[in-house]
Coordinates of C-alpha atoms in Angstrom, one line a residue:
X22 CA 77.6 66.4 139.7
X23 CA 78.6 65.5 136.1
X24 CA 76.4 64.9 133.2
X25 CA 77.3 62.6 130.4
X26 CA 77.5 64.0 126.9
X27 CA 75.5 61.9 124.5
X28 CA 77.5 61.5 121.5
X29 CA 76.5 62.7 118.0
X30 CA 77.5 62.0 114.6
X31 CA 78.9 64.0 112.1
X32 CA 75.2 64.3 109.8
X33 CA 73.6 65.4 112.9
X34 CA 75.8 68.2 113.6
X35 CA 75.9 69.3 110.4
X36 CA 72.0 68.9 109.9
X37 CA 71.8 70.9 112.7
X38 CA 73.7 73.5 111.2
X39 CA 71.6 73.6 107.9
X40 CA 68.5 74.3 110.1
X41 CA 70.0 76.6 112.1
X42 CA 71.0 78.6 109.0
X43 CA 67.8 78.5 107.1
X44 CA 66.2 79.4 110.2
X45 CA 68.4 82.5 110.4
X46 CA 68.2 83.7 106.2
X47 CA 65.3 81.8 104.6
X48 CA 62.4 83.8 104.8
X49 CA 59.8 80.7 103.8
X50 CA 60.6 77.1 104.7
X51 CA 59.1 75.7 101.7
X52 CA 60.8 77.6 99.2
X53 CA 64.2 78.0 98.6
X54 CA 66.0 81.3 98.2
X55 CA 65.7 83.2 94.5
X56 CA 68.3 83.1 92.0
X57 CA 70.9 86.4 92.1
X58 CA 71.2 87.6 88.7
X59 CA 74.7 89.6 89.7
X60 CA 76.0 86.1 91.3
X61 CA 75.0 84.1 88.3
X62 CA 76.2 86.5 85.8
X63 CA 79.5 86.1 87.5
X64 CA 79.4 82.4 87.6
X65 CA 78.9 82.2 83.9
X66 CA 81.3 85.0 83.2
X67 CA 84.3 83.0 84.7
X68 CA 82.9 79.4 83.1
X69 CA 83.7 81.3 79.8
X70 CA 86.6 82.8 80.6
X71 CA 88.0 79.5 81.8
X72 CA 86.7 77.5 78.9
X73 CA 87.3 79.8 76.2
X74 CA 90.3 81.8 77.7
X75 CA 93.0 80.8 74.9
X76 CA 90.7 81.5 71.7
X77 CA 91.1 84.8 70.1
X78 CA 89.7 86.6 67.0
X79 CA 91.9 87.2 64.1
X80 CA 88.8 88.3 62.3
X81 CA 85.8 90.4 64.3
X82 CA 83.9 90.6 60.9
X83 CA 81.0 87.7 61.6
X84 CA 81.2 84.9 59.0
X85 CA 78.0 83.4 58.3
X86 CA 77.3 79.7 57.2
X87 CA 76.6 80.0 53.4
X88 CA 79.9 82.3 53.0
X89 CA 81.6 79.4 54.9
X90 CA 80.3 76.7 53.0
X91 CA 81.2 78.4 49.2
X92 CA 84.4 79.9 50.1
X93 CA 87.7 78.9 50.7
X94 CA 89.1 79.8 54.0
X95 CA 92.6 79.5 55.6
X96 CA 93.8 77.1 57.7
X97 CA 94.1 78.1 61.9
X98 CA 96.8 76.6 63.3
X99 CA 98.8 80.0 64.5
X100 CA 100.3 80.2 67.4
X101 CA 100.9 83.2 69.9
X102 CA 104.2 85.3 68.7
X103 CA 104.3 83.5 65.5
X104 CA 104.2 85.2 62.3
X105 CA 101.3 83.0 60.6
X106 CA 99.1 84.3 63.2
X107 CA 99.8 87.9 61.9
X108 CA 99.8 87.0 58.2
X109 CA 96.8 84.9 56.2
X110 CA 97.8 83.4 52.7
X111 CA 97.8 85.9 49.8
X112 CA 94.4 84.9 47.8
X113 CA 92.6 83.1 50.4
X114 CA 90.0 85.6 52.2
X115 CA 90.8 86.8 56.0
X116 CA 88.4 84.1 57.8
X117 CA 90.5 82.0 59.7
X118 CA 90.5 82.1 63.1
X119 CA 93.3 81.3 65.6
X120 CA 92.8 78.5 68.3
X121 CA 95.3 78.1 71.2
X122 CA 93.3 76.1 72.8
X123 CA 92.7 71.6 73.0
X124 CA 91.7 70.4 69.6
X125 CA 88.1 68.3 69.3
X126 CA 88.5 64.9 68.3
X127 CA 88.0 64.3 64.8
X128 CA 85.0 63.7 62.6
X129 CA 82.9 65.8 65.2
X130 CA 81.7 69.4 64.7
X131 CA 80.1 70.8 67.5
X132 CA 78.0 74.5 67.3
X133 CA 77.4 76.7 70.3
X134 CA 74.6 78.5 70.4
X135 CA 74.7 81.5 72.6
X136 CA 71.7 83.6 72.7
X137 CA 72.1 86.6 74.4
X138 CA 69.6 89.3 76.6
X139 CA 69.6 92.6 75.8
X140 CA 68.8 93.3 79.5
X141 CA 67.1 91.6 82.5
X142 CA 63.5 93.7 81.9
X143 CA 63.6 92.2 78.3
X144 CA 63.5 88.8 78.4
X145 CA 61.9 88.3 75.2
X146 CA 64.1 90.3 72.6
X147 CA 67.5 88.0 72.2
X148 CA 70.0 88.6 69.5
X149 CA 72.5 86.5 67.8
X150 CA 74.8 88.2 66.0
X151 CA 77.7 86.8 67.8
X152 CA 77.9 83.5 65.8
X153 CA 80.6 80.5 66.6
X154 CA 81.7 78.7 63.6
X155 CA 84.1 75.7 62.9
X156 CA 87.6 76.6 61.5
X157 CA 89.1 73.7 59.9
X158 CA 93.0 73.4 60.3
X159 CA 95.2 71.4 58.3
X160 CA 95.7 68.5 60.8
X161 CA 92.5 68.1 62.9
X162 CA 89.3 70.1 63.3
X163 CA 89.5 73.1 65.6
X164 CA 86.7 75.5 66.5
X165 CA 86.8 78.9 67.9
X166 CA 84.8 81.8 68.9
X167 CA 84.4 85.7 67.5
X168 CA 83.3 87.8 70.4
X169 CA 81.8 88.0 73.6
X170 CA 78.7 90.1 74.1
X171 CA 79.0 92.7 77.8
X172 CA 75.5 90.9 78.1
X173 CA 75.5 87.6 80.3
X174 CA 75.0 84.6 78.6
X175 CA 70.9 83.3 78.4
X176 CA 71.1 79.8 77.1
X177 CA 73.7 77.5 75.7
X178 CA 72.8 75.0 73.4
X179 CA 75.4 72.1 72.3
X180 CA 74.5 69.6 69.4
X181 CA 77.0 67.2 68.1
X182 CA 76.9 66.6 64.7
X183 CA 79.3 63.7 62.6
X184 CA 80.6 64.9 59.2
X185 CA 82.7 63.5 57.3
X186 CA 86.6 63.9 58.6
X187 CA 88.2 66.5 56.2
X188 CA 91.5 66.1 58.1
X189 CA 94.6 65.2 55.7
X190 CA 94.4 61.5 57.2
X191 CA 91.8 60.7 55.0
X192 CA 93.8 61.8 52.0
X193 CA 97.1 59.9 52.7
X194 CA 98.0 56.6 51.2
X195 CA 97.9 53.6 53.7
X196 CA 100.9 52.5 54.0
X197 CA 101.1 48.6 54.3
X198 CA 102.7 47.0 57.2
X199 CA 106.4 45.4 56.8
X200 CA 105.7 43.3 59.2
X201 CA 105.6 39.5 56.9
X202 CA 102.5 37.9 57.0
X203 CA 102.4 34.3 58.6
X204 CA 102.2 31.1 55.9
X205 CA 98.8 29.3 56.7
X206 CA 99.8 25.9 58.9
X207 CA 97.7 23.3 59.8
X208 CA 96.7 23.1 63.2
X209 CA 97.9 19.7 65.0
X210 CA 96.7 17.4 67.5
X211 CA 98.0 14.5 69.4
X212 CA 97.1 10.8 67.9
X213 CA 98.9 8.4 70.2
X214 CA 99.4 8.6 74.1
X215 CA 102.2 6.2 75.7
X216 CA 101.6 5.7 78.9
X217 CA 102.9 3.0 81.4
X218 CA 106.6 3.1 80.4
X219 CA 108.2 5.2 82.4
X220 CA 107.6 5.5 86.3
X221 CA 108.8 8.6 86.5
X222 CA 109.0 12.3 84.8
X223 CA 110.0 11.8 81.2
X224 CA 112.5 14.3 80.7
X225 CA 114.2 13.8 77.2
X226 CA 114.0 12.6 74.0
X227 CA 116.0 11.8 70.8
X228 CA 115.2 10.4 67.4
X229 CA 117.1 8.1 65.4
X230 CA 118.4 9.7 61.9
X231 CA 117.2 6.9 60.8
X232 CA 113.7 8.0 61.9
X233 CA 112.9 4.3 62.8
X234 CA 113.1 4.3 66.7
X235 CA 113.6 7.0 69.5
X236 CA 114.6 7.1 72.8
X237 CA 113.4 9.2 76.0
X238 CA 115.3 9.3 79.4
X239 CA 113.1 9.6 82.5
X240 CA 113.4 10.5 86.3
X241 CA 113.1 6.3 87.0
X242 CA 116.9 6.4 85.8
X243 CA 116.1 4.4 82.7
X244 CA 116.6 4.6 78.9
X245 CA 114.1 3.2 76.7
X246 CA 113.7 2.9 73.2
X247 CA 110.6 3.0 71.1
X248 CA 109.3 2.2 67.8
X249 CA 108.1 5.5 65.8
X250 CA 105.5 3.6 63.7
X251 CA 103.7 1.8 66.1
X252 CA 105.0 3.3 69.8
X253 CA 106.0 0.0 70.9
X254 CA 108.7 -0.2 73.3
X255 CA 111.5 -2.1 71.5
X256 CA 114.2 -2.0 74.7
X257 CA 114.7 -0.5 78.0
X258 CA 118.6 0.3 79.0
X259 CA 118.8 1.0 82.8
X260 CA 122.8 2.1 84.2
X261 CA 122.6 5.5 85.6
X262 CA 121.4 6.6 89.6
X263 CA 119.5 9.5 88.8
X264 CA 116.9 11.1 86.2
X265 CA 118.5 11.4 82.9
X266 CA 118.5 14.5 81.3
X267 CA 119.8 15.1 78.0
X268 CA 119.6 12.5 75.2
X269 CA 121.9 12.7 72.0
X270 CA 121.8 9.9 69.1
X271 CA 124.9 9.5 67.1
X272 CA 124.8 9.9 63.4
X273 CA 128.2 8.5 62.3
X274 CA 128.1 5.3 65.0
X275 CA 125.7 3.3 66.6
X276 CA 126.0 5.1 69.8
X277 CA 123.4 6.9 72.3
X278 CA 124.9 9.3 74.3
X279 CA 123.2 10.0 77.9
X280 CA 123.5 12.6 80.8
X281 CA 121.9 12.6 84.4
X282 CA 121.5 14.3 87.6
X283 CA 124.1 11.6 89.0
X284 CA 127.1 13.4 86.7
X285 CA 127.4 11.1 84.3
X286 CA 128.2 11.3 80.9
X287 CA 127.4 7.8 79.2
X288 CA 128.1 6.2 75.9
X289 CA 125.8 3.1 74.8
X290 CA 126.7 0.8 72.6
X291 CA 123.5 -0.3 70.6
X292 CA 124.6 -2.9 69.5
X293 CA 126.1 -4.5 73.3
X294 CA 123.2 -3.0 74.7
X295 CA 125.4 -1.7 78.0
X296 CA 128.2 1.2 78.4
X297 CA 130.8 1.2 76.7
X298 CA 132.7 4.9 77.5
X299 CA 131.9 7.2 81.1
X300 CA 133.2 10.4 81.0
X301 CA 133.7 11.9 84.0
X302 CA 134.7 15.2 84.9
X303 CA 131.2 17.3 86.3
X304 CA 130.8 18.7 89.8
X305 CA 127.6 18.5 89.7
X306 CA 124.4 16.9 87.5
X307 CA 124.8 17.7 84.0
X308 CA 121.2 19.2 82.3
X309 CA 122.0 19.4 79.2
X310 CA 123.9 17.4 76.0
X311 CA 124.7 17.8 72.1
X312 CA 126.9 16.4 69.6
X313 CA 128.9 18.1 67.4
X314 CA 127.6 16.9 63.6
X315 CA 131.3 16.9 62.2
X316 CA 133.3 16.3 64.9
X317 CA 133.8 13.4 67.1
X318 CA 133.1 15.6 70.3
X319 CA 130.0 15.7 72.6
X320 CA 129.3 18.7 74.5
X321 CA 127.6 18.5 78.1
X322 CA 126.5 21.5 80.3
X323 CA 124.8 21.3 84.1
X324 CA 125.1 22.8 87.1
X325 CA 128.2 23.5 87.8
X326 CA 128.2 25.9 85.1
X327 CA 130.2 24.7 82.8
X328 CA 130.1 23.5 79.4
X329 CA 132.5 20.9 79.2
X330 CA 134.1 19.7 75.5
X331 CA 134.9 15.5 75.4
X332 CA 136.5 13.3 73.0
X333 CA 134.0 10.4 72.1
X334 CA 137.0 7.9 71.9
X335 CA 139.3 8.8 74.4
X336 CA 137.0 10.1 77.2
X337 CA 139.7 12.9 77.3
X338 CA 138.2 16.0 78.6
X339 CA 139.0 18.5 75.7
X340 CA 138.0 21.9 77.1
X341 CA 135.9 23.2 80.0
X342 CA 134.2 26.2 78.5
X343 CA 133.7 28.3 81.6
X344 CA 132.4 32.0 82.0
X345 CA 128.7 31.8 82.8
X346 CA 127.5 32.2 86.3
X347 CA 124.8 30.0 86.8
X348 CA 123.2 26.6 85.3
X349 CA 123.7 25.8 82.1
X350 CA 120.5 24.3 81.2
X351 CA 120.5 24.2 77.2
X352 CA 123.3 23.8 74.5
X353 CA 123.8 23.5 70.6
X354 CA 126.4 23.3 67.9
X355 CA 126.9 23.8 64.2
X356 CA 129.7 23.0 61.6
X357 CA 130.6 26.7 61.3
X358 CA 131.0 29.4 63.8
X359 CA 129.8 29.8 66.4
X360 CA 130.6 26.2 66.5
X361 CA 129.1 26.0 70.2
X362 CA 126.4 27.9 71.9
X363 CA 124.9 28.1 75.1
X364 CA 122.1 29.3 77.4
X365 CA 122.4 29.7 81.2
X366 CA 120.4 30.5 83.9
X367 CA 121.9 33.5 84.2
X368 CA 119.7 34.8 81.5
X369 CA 123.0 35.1 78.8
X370 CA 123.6 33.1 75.8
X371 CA 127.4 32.6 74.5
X372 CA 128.8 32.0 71.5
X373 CA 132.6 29.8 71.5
X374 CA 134.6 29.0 69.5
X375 CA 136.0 25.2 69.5
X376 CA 139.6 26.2 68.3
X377 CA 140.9 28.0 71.4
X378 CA 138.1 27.5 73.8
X379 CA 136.9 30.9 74.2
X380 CA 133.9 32.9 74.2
X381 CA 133.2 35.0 70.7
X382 CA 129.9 37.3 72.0
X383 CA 127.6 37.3 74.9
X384 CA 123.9 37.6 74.3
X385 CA 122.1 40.0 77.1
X386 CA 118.7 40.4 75.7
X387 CA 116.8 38.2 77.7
X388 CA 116.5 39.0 81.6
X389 CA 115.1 35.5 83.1
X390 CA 116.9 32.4 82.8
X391 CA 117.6 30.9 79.1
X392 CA 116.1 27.2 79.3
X393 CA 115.6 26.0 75.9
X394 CA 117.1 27.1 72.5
X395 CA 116.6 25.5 69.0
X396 CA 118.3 26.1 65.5
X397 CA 116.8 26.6 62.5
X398 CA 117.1 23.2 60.2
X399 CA 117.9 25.3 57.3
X400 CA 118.1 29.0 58.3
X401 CA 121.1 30.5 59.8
X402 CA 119.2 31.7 63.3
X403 CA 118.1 29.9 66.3
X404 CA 115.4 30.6 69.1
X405 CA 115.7 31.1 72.4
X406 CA 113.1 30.6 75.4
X407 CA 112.6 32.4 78.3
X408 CA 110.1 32.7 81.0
X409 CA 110.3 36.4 79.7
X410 CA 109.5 36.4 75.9
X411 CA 110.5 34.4 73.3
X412 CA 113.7 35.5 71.2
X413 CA 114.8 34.9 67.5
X414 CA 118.7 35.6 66.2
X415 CA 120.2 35.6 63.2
X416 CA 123.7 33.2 63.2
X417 CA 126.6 34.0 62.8
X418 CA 127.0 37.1 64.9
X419 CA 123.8 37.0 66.9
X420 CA 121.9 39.7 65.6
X421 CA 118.5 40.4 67.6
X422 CA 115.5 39.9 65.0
X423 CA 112.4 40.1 66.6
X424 CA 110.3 38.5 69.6
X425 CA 107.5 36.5 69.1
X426 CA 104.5 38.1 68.9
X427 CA 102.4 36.8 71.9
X428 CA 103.8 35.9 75.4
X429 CA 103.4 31.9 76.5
X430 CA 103.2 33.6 80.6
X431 CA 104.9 30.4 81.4
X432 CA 108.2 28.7 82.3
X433 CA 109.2 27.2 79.0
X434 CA 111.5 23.9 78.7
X435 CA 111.2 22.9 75.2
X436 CA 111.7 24.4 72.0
X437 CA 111.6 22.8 68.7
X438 CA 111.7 23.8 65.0
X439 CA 110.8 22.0 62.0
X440 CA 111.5 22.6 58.2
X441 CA 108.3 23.8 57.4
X442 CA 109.1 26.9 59.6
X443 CA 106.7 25.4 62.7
X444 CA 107.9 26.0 66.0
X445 CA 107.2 24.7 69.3
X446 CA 107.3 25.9 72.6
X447 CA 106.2 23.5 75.7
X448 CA 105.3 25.1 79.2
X449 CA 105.6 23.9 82.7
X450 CA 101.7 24.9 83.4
X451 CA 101.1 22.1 80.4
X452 CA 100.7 25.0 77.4
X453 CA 101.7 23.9 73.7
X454 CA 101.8 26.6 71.3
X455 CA 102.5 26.4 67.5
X456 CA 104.5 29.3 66.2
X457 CA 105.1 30.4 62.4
X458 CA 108.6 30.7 62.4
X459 CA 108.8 34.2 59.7
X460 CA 106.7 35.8 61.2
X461 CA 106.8 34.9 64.8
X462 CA 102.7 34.5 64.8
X463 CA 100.9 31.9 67.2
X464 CA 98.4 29.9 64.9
X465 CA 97.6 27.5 67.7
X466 CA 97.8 27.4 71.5
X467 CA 96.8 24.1 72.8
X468 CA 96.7 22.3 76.4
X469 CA 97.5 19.0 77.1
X470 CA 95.7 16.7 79.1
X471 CA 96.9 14.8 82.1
X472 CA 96.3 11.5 82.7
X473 CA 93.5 9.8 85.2
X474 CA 95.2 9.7 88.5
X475 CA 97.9 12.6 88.0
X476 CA 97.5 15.8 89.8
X477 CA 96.5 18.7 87.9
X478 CA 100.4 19.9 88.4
X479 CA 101.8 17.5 86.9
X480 CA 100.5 18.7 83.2
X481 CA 104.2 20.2 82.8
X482 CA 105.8 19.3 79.0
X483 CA 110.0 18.7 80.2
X484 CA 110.9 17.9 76.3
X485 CA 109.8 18.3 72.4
X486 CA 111.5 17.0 69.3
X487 CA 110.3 16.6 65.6
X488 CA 111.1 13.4 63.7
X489 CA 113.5 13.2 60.8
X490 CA 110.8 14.6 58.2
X491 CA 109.0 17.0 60.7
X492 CA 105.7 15.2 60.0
X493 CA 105.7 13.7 64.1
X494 CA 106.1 15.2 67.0
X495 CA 107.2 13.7 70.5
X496 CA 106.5 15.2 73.7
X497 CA 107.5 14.3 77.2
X498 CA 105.5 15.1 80.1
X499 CA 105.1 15.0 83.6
X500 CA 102.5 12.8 84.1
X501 CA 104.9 10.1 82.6
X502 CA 103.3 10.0 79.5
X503 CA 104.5 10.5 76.0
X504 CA 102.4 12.2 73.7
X505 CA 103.0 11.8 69.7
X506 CA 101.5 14.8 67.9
X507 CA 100.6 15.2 64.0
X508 CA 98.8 17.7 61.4
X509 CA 95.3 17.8 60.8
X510 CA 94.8 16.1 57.3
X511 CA 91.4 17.6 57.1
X512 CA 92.1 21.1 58.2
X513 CA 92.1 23.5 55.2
X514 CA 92.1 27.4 55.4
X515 CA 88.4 27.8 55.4
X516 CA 87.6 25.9 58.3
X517 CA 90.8 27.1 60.4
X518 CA 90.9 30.6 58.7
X519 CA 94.3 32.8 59.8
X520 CA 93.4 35.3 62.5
X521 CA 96.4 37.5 62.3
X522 CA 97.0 41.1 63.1
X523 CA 100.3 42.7 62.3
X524 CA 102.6 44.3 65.2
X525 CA 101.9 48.5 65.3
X526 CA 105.6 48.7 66.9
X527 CA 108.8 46.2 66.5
X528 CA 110.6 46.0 69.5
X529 CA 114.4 46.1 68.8
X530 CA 115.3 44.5 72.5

């Protein structure tokens, strides 16, 4: 015959097992067992000797508070086996005390109070000659301990007092912070929304030099042109079989050059209103286009990972500027060297050089892919954008200066700089931040707004550019809008004060 075992939980067993025990040693119920005095005075014994092991007297004469106060006493900041825990200063009196052990945080003094017992028959007669007093050391405030009566300890008593902080910290001169402070800019805010042109992602823009007109390309395979003043669209040029990305208005002719997903290169006559020059050569769709401003060259980069050099007038391909490994999503150039540079996706930027066609440096600061860059209008430096940080070089050798100061935490496509050292970065998640461009400080971080009927995802900003003067801004989005953006005329310092706190560390990388 078997019986079932009833099973029991863990807290039963052991409650069982208190009772048991308590049954077994207590000799009430009700009351618990009286304190040891041997067991106690050991506990204590080792509490002390773990909390107060590394503290040792240099002096066993007991100092008392007033003789403290009034005289002059050397600072404790001996070590075991060195000679300055041996040795006190000549003319300062032998008070100091060595610590070894974990220094109190400053501008805290805290007094123990131990009170000891003669013996355990009387309980009444305590004495106190073995004091504790603070030592103060030259770089924080350390405390230590004289002796140790053979009695047990009776009572400890802690109070925490806050005195002034006599540590040599308070005496040192601040040092201000190299870091430059940011020039006070006027917050800005969108005054015109253009929406209904496009019928597709607007994906890049352009502005006439003479700050009249712009254009913007869009993923409905159109060009069209708009008036700055009013926003009204002046013409629409259609010609290419996929989203055009890269934009590029001619300074020297009356040209517009374009560049799509369909790898095409286009030249537009604005005059004829149609092509007039293709220039093929890409593999794949070209992202990304810029003229050269002495030269009669445009440069074009896509997927195929190439930059590739053309002659406006002959269509001749001059150079194909190979050596990156992935897209190559952004490009610039300048009359002096590095005449060409460019950003890829595989997170390196490259300098060439036009007269042979090859690469001069290779920028490996970055560690996510290199989407936008912008120069400086007037500086010799240029920005680069990254999902990872933000980047600023210095031109002609591409020295690392600084990254900005905050972190957009967002896929950036656009970056653009204006004279008056405002900078602009444009996100994917629909984030617009204003930058100060000295000192890398974020004066305004500001969302745009999609339109009613676009999804919430669609709030991504593909392309920024300043006008001629840098007054106007132009922003393409992915709601197929276009926003134009201007300062604040009645924001002054007082009512958007500067809330700027300067870096404790530069990071050199």
């Amino acid at each position: 015959m078997t019986t079932e075992i009833e099973p029991q939980s863990l807290q039963n067993l052991s409650l069982k097992s208190v009772k048991r025990a308590l049954d077994l040693f207590s000799p009430a119920h009700d009351q618990l067992a009286p304190p040891d005095p041997e067991s106690k005075k050991v506990r204590l014994s080792h509490k002390i000797q773990v909390a107060f092991g590394g503290v040792e007297p240099v002096s066993k004469k007991p100092i008392r508070r007033a003789e403290y106060n009034n005289e002059q006493i050397a600072p404790s900041n001996a070590l075991p086996g060195q000679e300055g825990a041996k040795e006190v200063q000549k003319g300062v009196k032998e008070k100091a005390l060595a610590v070894f052990g974990p220094t109190l945080p400053p501008r805290t003094l805290i007094f123990l109070l131990y009170l000891y017992r003669d013996d355990a028959d009387n309980g009444s007669n305590y004495r106190n000659d073995n004091t504790v007093l603070p030592a103060f050391g030259s770089s924080s405030e350390r405390f230590s301990v004289l002796s140790f009566s053979s009695s047990y300890l009776y009572k400890l008593s802690v109070m925490t007092l806050h005195v002034r902080n006599l540590s040599t910290s308070a005496l040192m001169e601040r040092i201000p912070s190299r870091w430059p402070r940011p020039e006070w800019h006027a917050p800005w805010k969108y005054y015109r929304v253009i929406q209904g042109g496009h019928l597709g992602w607007v994906r890049s823009v352009a502005f006439d030099s003479s700050n009249d007109w712009f254009c913007t390309g869009s993923a409905d395979r159109t060009i069209k042109v708009w008036d700055v003043a009013s926003g009204v669209l002046k013409h629409t040029l259609t010609g290419h079989i996929g989203q055009v990305r890269g934009l590029a208005v001619s300074n020297q002719h009356s040209y517009i050059f374009s560049a799509g997903d369909d790898k095409q290169v286009k030249c537009w006559d604005l005059e004829q209103n149609k092509v007039i020059r293709s220039y093929h050569g890409h593999l794949s769709g070209v992202y990304c286009l810029a003229l050269q401003p002495t030269l009669d060259v445009v440069l074009t980069g896509g997927r195929d990972s190439v930059c590739r050099v053309w002659d406006i007038r002959t269509k001749v391909q001059t150079f194909a500027l190979s050596g990156h490994d992935k897209d190559v999503c952004s490009v610039f150039t300048r009359p002096t060297d590095p005449q060409v540079v460019t950003g890829s996706h595989d997170s390196t930027i490259k300098f060439w050089d036009l007269r042979y066609g090859r690469t001069m440096a290779t920028l490996t600061n970055h560690k996510k892919a290199v989407r936008a860059m912008a120069l400086h209008p007037k500086e010799n430096a240029f920005v680069s954008a990254s999902a990872d940080n933000i980047k600023k070089f210095s031109l002609p050798k591409g020295e690392f200066r600084h990254n900005m100061l905050s972190q957009q935490r967002a896929t950036i496509n656009a970056v653009a700089v204006n004279e008056d050292g405002v900078m602009v970065t444009g996100g994917d998640n629909g984030s617009l931040w204003f930058w100060d461009w000295k000192s890398g400080h974020s004066f305004q971080q500001a969302e745009t707004i999609v339109q009613p009927g676009s999804l919430e995802s669609e709030a991504g900003i593909y392309a920024a550019c300043y006008d001629q003067t840098g007054s106007r801004l132009v922003t393409c989005e992915a709601d197929k809008t276009i926003k134009m953006w201007k300062e604040d005329e009645n924001a002054t310092p007082e009512t958007h004060p500067l809330n700027f706190r300067p870096p404790k560390e530069i990071r050199r990388f």
